Amino acid sequence: GAVVSQHPSWVICKSGTSVKIECRSLDFQATTMFWYRQFPKQSLMLMATSNEGSKATYEQGVEKDKFLINHASLTLSTLTVTSAHPEDSSFYICSAETGGNHEKLFFGSGTQLSVL
Amino acid sequence: GQNIDQPTEMTATEGAIVQINCTYQTSGFNGLFWYQQHAGEAPTFLSYNVLDGLEEKGRFSSFLSRSKGYSYLLLKELQMKDSASYLCAVREGNAGNMLTFGGGTRLMVKP
């Protein structure tokens, strides 16, 4: 089946630094990728939708200048958390959708970000 | 916009049957998904319903009633490993096929 690779699995960083998370579709072309954030014991909250070659669409309340999303190719999307602060500590998950299969989203394995 | 409701927590006994309900309000409904998520891991796909009725996959079944804005996930012959969160997610056809997730139901299976 389709595989989405997300790296890193976990990262610890100092407050004020930037962290980049990569999401790759390994065996299919992902026309659309989604980025979610999940706080402990809460559900997934959609942060943004990115389409290859165009600007990401951010959900209300998500700062586009803080969470930079780049979807430069059909197999790679990146999320950069700029000037991270402790309140940004969360589990970040990407998912990818192919143009040919609307029944399923394929999720990455998630990235646990801890900002000290 | 969407409003998706599901119980926060449920407890059941190993070997039993449990039903997790999900109600939603949405415009342009284009499918309902159930995912299982263990703590610290990504969600895994369980089922997809877009038409009314019951979809059965082994020990798991999912039901949808579009007129009632209602779905349930039925888990039979519960096993300890079924202890997890179960996420109901709805897709709107006019929202670029993105999913909106409910708050999730944390299921605890006891011996």
CSV table of C-alpha atoms in Angstrom, one decimal, chain A residues 7-48:
chain,number,residue,atom,x,y,z
A,7,HIS,CA,11.0,12.8,9.5
A,8,PRO,CA,12.2,13.3,12.1
A,9,SER,CA,10.2,11.1,14.5
A,10,TRP,CA,11.0,13.3,17.4
A,11,VAL,CA,13.0,16.4,18.0
A,12,ILE,CA,14.0,18.4,21.0
A,13,CYS,CA,15.1,22.0,20.4
A,14,LYS,CA,15.8,25.2,22.3
A,15,SER,CA,13.3,28.0,22.4
A,16,GLY,CA,13.8,30.4,19.5
A,17,THR,CA,15.2,27.9,17.1
A,18,SER,CA,13.5,26.7,13.9
A,19,VAL,CA,12.6,23.1,13.2
A,20,LYS,CA,11.9,21.5,9.8
A,21,ILE,CA,9.7,18.4,9.4
A,22,GLU,CA,9.6,16.5,6.1
A,23,CYS,CA,6.8,14.5,4.7
A,24,ARG,CA,7.4,12.3,1.7
A,25,SER,CA,5.1,10.1,-0.3
A,26,LEU,CA,7.3,7.1,-1.2
A,27,ASP,CA,5.4,5.3,-3.9
A,28,PHE,CA,2.8,7.7,-5.2
A,29,GLN,CA,2.4,11.3,-6.2
A,30,ALA,CA,0.7,13.4,-3.5
A,31,THR,CA,-1.2,16.2,-5.1
A,32,THR,CA,-2.4,17.4,-1.8
A,33,MET,CA,-0.8,17.1,1.7
A,34,PHE,CA,-2.3,18.0,5.0
A,35,TRP,CA,-0.6,19.0,8.2
A,36,TYR,CA,-2.1,18.3,11.6
A,37,ARG,CA,-1.2,19.1,15.1
A,38,GLN,CA,-2.2,17.0,18.1
A,39,PHE,CA,-1.9,18.0,21.7
A,40,PRO,CA,-1.9,15.2,24.4
A,41,LYS,CA,-5.2,13.4,24.7
A,42,GLN,CA,-6.8,15.6,22.0
A,43,SER,CA,-7.7,14.9,18.4
A,44,LEU,CA,-6.0,15.9,15.3
A,45,MET,CA,-6.4,19.6,14.4
A,46,LEU,CA,-5.9,20.5,10.8
A,47,MET,CA,-3.3,23.3,10.4
A,48,ALA,CA,-3.0,23.7,6.7
